[in-house]
Coordinates of C-alpha atoms in Angstrom, one line a residue:
Chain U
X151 CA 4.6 -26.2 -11.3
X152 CA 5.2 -25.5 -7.7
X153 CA 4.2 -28.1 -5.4
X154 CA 4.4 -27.8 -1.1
X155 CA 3.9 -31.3 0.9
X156 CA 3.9 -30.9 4.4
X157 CA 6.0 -27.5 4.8
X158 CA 6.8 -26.6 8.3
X159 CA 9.4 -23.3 8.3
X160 CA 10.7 -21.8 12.3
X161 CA 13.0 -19.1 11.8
X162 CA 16.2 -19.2 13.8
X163 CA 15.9 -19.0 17.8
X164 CA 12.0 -18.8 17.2
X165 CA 9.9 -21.2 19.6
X166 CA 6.7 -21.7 17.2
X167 CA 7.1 -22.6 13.5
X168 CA 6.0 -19.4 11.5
X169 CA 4.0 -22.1 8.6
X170 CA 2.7 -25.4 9.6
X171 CA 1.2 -28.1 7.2
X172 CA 1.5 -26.2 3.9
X173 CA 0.3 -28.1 1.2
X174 CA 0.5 -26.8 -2.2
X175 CA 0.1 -27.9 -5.9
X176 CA -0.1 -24.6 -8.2
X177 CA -0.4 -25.0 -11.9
X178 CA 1.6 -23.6 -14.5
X179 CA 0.0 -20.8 -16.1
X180 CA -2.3 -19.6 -13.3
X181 CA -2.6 -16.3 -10.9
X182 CA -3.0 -17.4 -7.1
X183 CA -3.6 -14.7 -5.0
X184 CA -2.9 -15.6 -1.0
X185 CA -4.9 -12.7 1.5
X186 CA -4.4 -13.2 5.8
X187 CA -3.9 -10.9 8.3
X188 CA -0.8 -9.7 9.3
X189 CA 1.3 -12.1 11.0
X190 CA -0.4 -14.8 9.5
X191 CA 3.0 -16.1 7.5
X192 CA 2.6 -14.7 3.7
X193 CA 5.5 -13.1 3.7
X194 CA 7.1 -16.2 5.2
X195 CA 5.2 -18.2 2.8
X196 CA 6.5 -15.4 0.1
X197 CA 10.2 -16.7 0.4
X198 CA 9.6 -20.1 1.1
X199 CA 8.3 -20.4 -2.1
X200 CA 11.3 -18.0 -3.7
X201 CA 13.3 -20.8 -2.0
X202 CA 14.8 -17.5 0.4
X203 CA 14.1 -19.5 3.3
X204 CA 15.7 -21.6 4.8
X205 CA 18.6 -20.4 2.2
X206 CA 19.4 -17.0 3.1
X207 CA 17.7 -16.1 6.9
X208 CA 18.6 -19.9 8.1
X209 CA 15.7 -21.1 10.3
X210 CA 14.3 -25.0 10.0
X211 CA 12.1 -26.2 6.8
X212 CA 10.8 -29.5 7.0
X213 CA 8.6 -30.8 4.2
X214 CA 9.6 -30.4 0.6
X215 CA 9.2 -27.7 -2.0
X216 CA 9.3 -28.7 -5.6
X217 CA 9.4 -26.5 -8.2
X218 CA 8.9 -27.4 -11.9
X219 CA 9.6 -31.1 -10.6
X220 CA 12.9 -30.4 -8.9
X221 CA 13.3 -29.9 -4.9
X222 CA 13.9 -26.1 -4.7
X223 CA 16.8 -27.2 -1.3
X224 CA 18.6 -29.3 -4.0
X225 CA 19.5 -26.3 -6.5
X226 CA 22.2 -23.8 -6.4
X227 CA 21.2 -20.2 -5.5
X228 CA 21.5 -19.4 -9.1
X229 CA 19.1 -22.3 -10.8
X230 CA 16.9 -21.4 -8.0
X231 CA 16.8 -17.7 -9.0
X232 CA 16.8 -18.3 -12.3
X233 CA 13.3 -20.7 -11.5
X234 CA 11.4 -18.1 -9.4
X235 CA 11.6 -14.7 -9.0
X236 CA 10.6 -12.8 -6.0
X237 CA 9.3 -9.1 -5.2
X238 CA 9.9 -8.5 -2.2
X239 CA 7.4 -6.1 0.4
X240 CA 9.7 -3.1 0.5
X241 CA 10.7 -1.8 -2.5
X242 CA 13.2 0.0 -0.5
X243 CA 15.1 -2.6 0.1
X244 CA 14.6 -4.3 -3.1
X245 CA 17.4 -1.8 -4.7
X246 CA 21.0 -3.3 -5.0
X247 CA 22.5 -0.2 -3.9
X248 CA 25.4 -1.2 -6.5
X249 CA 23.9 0.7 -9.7
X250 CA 24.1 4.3 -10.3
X251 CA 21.0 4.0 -12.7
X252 CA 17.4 2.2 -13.2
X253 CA 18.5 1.0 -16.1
X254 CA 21.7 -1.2 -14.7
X255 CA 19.6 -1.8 -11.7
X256 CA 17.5 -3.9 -13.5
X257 CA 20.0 -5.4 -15.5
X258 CA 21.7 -6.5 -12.0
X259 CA 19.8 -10.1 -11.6
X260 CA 20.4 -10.7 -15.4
X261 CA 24.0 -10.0 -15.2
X262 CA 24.3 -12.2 -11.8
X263 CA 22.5 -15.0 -14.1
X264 CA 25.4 -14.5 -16.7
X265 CA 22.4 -13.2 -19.5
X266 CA 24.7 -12.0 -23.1
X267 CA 25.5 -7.8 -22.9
X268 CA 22.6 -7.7 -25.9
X269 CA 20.3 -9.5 -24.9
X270 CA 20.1 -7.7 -21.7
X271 CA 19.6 -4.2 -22.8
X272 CA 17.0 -5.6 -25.4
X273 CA 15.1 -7.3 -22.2
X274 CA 15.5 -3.7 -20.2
X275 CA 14.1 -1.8 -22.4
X276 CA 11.2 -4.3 -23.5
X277 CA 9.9 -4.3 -19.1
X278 CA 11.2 -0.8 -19.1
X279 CA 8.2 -0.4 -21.6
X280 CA 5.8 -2.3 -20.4
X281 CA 5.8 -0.7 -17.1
X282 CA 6.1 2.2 -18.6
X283 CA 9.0 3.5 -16.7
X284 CA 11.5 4.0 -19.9
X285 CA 11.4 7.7 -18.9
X286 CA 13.3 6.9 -15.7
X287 CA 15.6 4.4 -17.2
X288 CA 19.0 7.2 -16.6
X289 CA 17.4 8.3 -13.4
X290 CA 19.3 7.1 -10.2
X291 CA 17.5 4.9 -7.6
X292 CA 17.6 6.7 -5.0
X293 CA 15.8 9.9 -7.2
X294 CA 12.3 8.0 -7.5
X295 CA 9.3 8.5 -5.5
X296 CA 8.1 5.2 -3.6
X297 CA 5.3 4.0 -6.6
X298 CA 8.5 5.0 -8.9
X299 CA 10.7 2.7 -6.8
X300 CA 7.9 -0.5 -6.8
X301 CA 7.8 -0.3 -10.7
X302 CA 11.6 -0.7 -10.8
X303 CA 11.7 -3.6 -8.4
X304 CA 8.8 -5.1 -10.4
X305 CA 10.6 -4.4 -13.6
X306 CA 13.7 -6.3 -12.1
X307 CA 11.8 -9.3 -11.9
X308 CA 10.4 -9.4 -14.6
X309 CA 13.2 -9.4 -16.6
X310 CA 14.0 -12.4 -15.8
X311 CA 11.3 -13.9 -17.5
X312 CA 11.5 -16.8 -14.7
X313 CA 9.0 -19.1 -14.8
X314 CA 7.1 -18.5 -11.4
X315 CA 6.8 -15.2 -10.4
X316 CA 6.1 -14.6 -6.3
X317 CA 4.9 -10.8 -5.9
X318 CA 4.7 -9.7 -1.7
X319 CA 2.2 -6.7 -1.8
X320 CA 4.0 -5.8 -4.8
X321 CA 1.4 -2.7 -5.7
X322 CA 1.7 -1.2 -2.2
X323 CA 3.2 2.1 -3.1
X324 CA 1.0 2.6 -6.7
X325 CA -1.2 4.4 -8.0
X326 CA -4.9 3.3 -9.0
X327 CA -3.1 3.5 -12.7
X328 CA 0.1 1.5 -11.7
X329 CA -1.8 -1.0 -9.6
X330 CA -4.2 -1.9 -12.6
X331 CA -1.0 -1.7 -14.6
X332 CA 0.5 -4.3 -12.9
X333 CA -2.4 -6.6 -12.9
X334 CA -2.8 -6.2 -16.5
X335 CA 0.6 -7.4 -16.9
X336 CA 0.0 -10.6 -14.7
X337 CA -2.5 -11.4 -17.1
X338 CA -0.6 -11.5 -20.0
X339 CA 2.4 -13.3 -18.0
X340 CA -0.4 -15.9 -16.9
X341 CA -1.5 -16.1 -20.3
X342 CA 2.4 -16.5 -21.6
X343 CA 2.4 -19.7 -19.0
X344 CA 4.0 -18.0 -16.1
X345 CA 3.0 -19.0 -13.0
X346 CA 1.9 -16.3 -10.3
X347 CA 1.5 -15.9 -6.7
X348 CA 0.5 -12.6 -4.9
X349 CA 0.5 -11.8 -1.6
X350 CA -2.4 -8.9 -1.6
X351 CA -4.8 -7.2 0.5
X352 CA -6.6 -6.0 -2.1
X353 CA -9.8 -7.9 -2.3
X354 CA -11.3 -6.7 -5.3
X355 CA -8.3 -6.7 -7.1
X356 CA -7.8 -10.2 -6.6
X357 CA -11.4 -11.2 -7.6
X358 CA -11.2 -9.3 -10.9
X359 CA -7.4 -11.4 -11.5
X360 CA -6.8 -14.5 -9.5
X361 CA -8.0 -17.9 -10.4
X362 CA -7.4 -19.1 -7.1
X363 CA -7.4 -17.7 -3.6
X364 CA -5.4 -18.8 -0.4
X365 CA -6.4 -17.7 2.8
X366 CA -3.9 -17.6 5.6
X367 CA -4.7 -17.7 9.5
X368 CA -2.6 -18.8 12.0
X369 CA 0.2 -19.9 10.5
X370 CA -1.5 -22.3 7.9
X371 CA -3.8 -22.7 4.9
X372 CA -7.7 -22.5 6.0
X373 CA -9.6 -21.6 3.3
X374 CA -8.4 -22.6 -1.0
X375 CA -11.0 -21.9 -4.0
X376 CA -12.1 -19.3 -6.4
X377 CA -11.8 -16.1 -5.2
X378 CA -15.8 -16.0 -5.1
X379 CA -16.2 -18.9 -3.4
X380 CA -13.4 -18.3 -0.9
X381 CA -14.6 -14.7 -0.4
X382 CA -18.6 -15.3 0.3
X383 CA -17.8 -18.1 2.7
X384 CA -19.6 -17.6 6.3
X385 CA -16.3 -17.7 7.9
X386 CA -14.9 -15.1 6.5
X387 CA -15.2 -12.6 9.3
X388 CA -12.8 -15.3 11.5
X389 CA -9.8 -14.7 8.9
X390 CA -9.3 -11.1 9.3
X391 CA -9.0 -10.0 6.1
X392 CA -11.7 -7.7 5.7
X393 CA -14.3 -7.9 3.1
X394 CA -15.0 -6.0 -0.2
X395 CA -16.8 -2.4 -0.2
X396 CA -19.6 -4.4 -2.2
X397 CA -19.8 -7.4 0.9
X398 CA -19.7 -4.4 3.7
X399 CA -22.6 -2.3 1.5
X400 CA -24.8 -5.3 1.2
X401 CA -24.3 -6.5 4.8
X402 CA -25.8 -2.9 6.2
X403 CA -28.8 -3.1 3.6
X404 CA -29.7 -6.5 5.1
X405 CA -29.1 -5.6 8.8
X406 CA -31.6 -2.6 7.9
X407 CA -33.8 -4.7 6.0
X408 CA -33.0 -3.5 2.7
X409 CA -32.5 -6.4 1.0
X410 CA -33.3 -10.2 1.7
X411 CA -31.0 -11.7 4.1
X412 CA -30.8 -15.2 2.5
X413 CA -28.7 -15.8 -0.1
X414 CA -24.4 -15.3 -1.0
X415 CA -23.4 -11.6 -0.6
X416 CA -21.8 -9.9 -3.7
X417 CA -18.0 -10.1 -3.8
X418 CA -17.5 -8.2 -6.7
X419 CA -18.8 -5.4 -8.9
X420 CA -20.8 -7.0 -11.1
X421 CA -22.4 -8.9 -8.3
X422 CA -22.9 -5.6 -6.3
X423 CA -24.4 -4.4 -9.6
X424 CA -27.1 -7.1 -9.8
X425 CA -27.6 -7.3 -6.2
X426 CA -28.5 -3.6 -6.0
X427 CA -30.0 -2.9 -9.2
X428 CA -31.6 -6.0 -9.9
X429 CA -33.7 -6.3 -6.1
X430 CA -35.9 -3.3 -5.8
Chain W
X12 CA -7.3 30.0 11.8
X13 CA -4.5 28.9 9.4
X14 CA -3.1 25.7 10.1
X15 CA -0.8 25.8 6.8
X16 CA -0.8 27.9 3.8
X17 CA 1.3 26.9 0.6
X18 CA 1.7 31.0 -1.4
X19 CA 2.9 30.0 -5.2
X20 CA 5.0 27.2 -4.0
X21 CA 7.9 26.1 -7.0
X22 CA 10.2 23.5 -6.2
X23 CA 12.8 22.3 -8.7
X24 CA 15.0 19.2 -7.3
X25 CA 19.3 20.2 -7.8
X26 CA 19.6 19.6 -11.6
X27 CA 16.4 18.0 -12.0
X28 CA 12.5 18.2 -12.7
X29 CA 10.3 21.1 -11.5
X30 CA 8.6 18.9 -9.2
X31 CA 6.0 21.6 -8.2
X32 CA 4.9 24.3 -10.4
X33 CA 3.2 26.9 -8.3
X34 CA 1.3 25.4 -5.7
X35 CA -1.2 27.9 -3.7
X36 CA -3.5 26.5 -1.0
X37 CA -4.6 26.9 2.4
X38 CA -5.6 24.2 5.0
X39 CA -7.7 25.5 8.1
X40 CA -7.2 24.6 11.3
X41 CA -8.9 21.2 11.8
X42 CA -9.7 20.5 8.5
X43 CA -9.3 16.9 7.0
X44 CA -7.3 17.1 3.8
X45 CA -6.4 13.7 1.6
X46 CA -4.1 14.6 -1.3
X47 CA -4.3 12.2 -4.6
X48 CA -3.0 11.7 -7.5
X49 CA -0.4 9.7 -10.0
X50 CA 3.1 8.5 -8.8
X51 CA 5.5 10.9 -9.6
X52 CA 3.1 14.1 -9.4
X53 CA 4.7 16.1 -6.4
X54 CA 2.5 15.2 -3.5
X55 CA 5.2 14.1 -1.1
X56 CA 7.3 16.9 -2.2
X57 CA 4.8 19.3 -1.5
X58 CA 4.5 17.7 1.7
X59 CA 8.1 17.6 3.1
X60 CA 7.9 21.6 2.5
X61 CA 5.7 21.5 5.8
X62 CA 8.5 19.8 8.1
X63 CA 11.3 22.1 6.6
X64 CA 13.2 18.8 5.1
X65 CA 12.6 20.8 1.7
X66 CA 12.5 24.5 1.1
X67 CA 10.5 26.4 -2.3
X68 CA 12.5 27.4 -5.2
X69 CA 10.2 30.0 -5.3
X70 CA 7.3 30.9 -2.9
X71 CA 6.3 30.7 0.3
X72 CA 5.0 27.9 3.0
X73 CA 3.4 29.2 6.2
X74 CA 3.2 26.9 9.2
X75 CA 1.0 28.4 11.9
X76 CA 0.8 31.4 10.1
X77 CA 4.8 32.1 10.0
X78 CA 7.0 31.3 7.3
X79 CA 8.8 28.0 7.3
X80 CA 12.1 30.1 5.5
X81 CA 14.5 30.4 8.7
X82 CA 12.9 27.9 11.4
X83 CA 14.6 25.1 12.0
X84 CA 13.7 21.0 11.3
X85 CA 13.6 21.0 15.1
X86 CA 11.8 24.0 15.6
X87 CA 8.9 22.8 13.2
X88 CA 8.6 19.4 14.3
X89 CA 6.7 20.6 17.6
X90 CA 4.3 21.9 14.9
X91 CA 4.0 19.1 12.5
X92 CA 4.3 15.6 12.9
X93 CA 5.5 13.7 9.5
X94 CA 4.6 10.0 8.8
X95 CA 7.1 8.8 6.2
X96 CA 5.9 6.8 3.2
X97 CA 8.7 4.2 4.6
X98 CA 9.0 3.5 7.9
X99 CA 12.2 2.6 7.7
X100 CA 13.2 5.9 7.2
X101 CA 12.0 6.6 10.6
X102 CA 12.6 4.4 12.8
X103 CA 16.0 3.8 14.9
X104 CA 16.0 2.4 18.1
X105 CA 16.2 -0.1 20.1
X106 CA 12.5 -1.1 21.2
X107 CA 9.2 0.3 20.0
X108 CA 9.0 1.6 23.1
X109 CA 12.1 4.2 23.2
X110 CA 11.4 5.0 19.3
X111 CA 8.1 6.1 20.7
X112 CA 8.9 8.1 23.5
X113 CA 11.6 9.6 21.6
X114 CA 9.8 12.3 20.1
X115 CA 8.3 13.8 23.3
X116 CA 11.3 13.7 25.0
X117 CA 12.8 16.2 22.5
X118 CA 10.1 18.3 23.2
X119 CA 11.1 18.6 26.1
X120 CA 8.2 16.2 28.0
X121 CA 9.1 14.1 31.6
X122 CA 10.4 10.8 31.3
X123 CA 6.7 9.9 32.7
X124 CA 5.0 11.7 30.4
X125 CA 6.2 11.0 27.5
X126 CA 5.5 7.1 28.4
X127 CA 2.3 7.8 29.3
X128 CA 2.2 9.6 25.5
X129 CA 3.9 6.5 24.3
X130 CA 1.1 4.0 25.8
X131 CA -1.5 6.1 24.6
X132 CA -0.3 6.0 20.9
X133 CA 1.0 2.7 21.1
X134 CA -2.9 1.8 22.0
X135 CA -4.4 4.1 18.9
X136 CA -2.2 1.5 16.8
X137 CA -2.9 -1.5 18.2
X138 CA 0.5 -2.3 19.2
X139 CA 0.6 -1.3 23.2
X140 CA 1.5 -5.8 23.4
X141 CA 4.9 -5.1 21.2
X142 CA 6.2 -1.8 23.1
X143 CA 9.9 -4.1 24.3
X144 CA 10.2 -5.8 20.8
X145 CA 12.8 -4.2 18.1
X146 CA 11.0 -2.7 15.3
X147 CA 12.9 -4.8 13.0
X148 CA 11.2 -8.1 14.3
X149 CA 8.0 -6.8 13.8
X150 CA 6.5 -6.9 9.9
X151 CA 6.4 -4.1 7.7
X152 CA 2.8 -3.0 8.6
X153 CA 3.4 -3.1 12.1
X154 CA 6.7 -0.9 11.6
X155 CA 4.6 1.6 9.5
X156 CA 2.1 1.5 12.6
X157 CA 5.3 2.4 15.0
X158 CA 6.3 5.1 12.9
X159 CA 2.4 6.2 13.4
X160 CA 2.9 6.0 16.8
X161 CA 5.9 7.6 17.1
X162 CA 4.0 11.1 15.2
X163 CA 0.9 10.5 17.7
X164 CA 3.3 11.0 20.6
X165 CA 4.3 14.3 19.6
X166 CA 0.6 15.5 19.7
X167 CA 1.3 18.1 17.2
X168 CA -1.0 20.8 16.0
X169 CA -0.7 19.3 12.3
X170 CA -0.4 15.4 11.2
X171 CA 1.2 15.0 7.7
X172 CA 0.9 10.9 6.9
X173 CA 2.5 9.8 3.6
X174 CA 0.3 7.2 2.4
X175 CA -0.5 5.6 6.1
X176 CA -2.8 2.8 5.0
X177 CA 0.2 0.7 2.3
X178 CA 0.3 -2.5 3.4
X179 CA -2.0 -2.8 6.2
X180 CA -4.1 -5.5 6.5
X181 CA -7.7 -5.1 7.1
X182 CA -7.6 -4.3 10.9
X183 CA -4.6 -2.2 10.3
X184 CA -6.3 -0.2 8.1
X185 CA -9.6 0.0 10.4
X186 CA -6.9 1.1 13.0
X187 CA -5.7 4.0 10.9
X188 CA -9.0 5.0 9.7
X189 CA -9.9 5.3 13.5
X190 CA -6.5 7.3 14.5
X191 CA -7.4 9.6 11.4
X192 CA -11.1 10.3 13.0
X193 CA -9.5 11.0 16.7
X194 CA -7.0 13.1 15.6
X195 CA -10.0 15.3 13.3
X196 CA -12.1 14.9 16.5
X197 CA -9.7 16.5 19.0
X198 CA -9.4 19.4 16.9
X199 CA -5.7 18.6 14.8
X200 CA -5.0 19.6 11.3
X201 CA -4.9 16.0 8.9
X202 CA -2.9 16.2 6.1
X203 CA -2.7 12.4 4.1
X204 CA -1.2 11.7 0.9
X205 CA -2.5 8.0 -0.1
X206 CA -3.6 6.0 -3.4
X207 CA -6.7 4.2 -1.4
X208 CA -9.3 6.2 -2.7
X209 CA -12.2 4.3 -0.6
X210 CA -9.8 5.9 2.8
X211 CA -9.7 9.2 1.0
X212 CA -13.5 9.4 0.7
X213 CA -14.9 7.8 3.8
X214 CA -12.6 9.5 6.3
X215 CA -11.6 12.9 5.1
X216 CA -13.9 16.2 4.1
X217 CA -11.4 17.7 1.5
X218 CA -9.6 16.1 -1.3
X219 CA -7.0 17.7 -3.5
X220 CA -5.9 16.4 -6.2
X221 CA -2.4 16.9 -8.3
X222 CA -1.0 16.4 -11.5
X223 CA 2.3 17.3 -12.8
X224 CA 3.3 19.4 -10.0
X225 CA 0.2 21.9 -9.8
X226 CA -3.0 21.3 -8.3
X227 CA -6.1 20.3 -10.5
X228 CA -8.8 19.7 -8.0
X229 CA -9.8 20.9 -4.2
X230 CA -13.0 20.4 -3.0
X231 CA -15.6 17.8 -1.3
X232 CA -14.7 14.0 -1.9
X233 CA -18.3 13.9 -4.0
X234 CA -17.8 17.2 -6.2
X235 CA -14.2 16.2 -7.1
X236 CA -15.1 12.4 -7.9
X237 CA -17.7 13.8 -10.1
X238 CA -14.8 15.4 -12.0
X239 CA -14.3 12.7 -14.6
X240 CA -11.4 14.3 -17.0
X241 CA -9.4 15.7 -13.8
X242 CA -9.9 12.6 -12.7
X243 CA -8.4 10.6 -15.9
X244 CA -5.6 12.8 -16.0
X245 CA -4.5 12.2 -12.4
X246 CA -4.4 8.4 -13.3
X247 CA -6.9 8.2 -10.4
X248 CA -10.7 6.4 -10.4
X249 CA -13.5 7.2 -8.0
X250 CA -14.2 4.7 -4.7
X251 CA -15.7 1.5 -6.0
X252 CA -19.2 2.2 -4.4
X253 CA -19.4 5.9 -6.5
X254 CA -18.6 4.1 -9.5
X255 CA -21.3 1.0 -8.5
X256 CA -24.0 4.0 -7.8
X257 CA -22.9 5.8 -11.4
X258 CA -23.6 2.1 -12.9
X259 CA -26.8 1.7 -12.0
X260 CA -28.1 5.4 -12.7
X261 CA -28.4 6.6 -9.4
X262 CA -28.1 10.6 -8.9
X263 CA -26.7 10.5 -5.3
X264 CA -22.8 10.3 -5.2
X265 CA -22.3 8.5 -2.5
X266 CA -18.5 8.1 -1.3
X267 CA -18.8 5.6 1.3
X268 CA -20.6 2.2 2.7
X269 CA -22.9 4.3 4.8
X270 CA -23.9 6.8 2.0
X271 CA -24.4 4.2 -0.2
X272 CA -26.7 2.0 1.8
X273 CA -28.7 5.6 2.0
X274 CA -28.8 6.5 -1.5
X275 CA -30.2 2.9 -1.7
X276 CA -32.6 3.0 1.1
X277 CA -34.1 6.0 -0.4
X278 CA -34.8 4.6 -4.0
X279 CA -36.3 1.6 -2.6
X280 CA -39.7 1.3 -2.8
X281 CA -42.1 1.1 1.1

């Protein structure tokens, strides 16, 4: 569905490129989640895959980026909108600023796309109530708290109904409730055939709902797998991107000899479950 | 002593939603105060009562033992800093520098001192090797760490941080966990909203927790975990090692890495 050879991306009057040898081949239907510390390039890699960059900040792209089988530089702004749809890292800035209500704000994309008058309310209010957020539909913008604000610029993805979906951090601002919310809806999109690709620090999160996991560092791709695999591998510690509460828990019982010290720490839950149930 | 003290506090926005409905508490000096709870629930509204950006309907808010009603925004920012949820709110200038050392120097500090105040909380946030770049080149995270550094600088008696750890990546968030346990350390008054309930419980001693404007909960991170149907209507769940101990049938409600390797080493068998 979205394939990468060879991406390189500088960003204007920068010296080093900010992605280097990116290659990519995501399937239709699946939930990649990408993790790296900051500075790494997911956000870069974010709206180089949204086909933002080069397009709108200017900056150099070499390599190609193909999205269901078409290079994303050869489509207009609007094909390449109407392909993948991107949430971007500060809901704050995600807002038009043209609508006077949550309900015409997330109607704004659609309308750009030319979507029938009908058709669009009957979308709105369909996201409106999966993200449960039809309460706010008359409210303004500007009168939402920050989680409030997230859901809306989520909402205005979703509707859409694009076939990839790019999400940078895009549960920053929620609740425990809204974040699982969220995830529960990229299952079901996943599950529809959309393709999905979060940008994430939340570890767990992305265990319990990616099928694959990229690891950023440096400015590339070093580490591609199940999010198991990806997240008990020794080198780990070198990425910078933390480690579960399960990982961290087992690592202090085998530095004080509480459990064995051979074997793959728990990533997850249900690992952390056997690991600490099942041993003693 | 006091640091803040919330008497009954009703705030209705113009036209809008009571967004609190009679909040009474009382933070003492020093104490370390997380305050959770659903999107939407009032908890940075309660909050921007303690800076003077918002005034009770009703009620009264004490900073320092004196009523916020009549001091200025000015006034009370020497008493509480105020990390906004988006640092773009809060940040202006020109380098990270000069957005740092602004604060101070409306206090009133030396040009000296107030860089010497800048360096030092430039340091606590990891980001002393970007003081000359604009804020805007730097990411979001790092922005949300300026803005940190910007409330450090004013060493104020009270640190409000709306929801300091959002989008920080795992040495960001170690960085903010530590800033947290320095401020507590030196004696300052911590008061964060955030969603990151593993933060809430490893690195402060009181939680509160609101639902529809009013407060539900106050107490110890392990009492009000424990507290399953305050819990479920806050729309929040307990740190993933308290639920992992509750699984496996443990009676120690361990809140943190540390408490749970304990709990642990003290079922295991010698």
């Amino acid at each position: 569905m979205i394939v990468l050879r060879e991406v390189s991306y500088t960003y204007p009057e920068a010296a080093d490129p900010a992605l280097h040898g990116i290659e990519l081949n995501l399937q239709p239907g699946s939930i990649t989640g990408v993790v790296g510390a900051s500075g790494a390039g997911k956000t870069t890699l974010a709206k180089v895959i949204a086909g933002f960059l080069p397009r709108v900040d200017g900056g150099e792209l070499t390599g190609t980026v193909c999205v269901a089988g078409r290079n994303l530089a050869e489509l207009s702004l609007v094909e390449a909108v109407g392909q993948v749809g991107l949430v971007i890292q500060n809901p704050f800035n995600q807002i038009s600023g043209a609508k006077y209500t949550v309900r015409e704000e997330i109607a704004f994309g659609m309308e750009n796309l030319g979507t029938p008058r009908a058709e669009m309310a009957a979308r709105v209010k369909q996201v409106a109530a999966l993200l449960r957020i039809s309460d706010l539909l008359d409210r303004s913008p500007y009168a939402l708290s920050g989680g409030q604000m997230q859901l809306v610029a989520i909402a205005s993805m979703l509707v859409l109904r694009t076939p990839v979906l790019v999400m940078d951090e895009p549960t920053s601002q929620l609740d425990p409730f809204g974040t699982r919310l969220v995830f529960a809806v990229l299952d079901q999109l996943q599950q529809a055939g959309t393709t999905v690709v979060i940008f994430e620090h939340k570890l767990e999160l992305l265990q319990a709902h990616a099928d694959r996991l990229l690891v950023l560092a440096g400015h590339t791709i070093v580490a591609d797998g199940s999010p198991t695999e990806v997240l008990a591998d020794e080198r780990v510690d070198g990425w910078a991107i933390g480690s579960t509460r399960y990982t961290r828990a087992a690592r202090l019982a085998r530095g004080r000899g509480l459990l064995p010290v051979h074997g793959a720490l728990p990533v997850s839950f249900e690992q952390a479950a056997a690991t600490f149930g099942g041993a003693r | 002593m006091t640091a803040v003290r919330f008497e009954n506090v009703r705030f209705r926005h113009p036209g809008g939603v009571e967004a609190l409905r009679g909040v009474s508490l009382t933070v003492a000096a020093g104490e370390r105060v997380a305050i959770i709870g659903q999107n939407g629930a009032g908890k940075t509204t309660l909050v921007r009562h303690l800076n003077g950006i918002l005034q009770p309907s009703s009620g009264r808010v004490l900073v320092g033992e004196r009523p916020t009603a009549g001091r200025s925004i000015s006034e009370l920012a020497a008493s509480v800093g105020y990390l906004f949820q988006n640092p773009d709110e809060q940040l202006f200038a020109s380098s990270v520098r000069i957005d740092v050392e602004f604060g101070p120097r409306n206090l009133g500090c030396t040009p000296a001192e107030a860089t010497a105040r800048a360096d030092e909380a430039l340091a606590a946030v990891g980001l002393s090797a970007q003081a000359q770049s604009h804020p805007l080149h730097l990411s979001l995270s790092e922005r949300k760490r300026v803005a940190l550094a910007g409330v450090l600088a004013m060493r104020t008696a009270v640190v409000v941080l709306d929801e300091p750890t959002t989008g920080q990546d795992a040495r960001g968030a170690d960085l903010v966990a530590a800033v947290v346990e320095t401020l507590a350390a030196s004696g300052r008054t911590v008061i964060a909203i955030t969603h990151d309930m593993d933060f809430a419980a490893e690195h402060f001693d009181r939680l509160i927790v609101m639902a529809a404007g009013e407060v539900t909960a106050d107490g110890r991170p392990a009492d009000v975990f424990g507290e399953a149907q305050v819990l479920e209507r806050a729309a929040v769940e307990p740190p993933q090692l308290f639920r992992l101990a509750q699984r496996l049938g443990w009676p120690q409600r361990p809140t943190g890495v540390q408490q749970f390797v304990d709990a642990f080493a003290a079922r295991a068998p010698r």
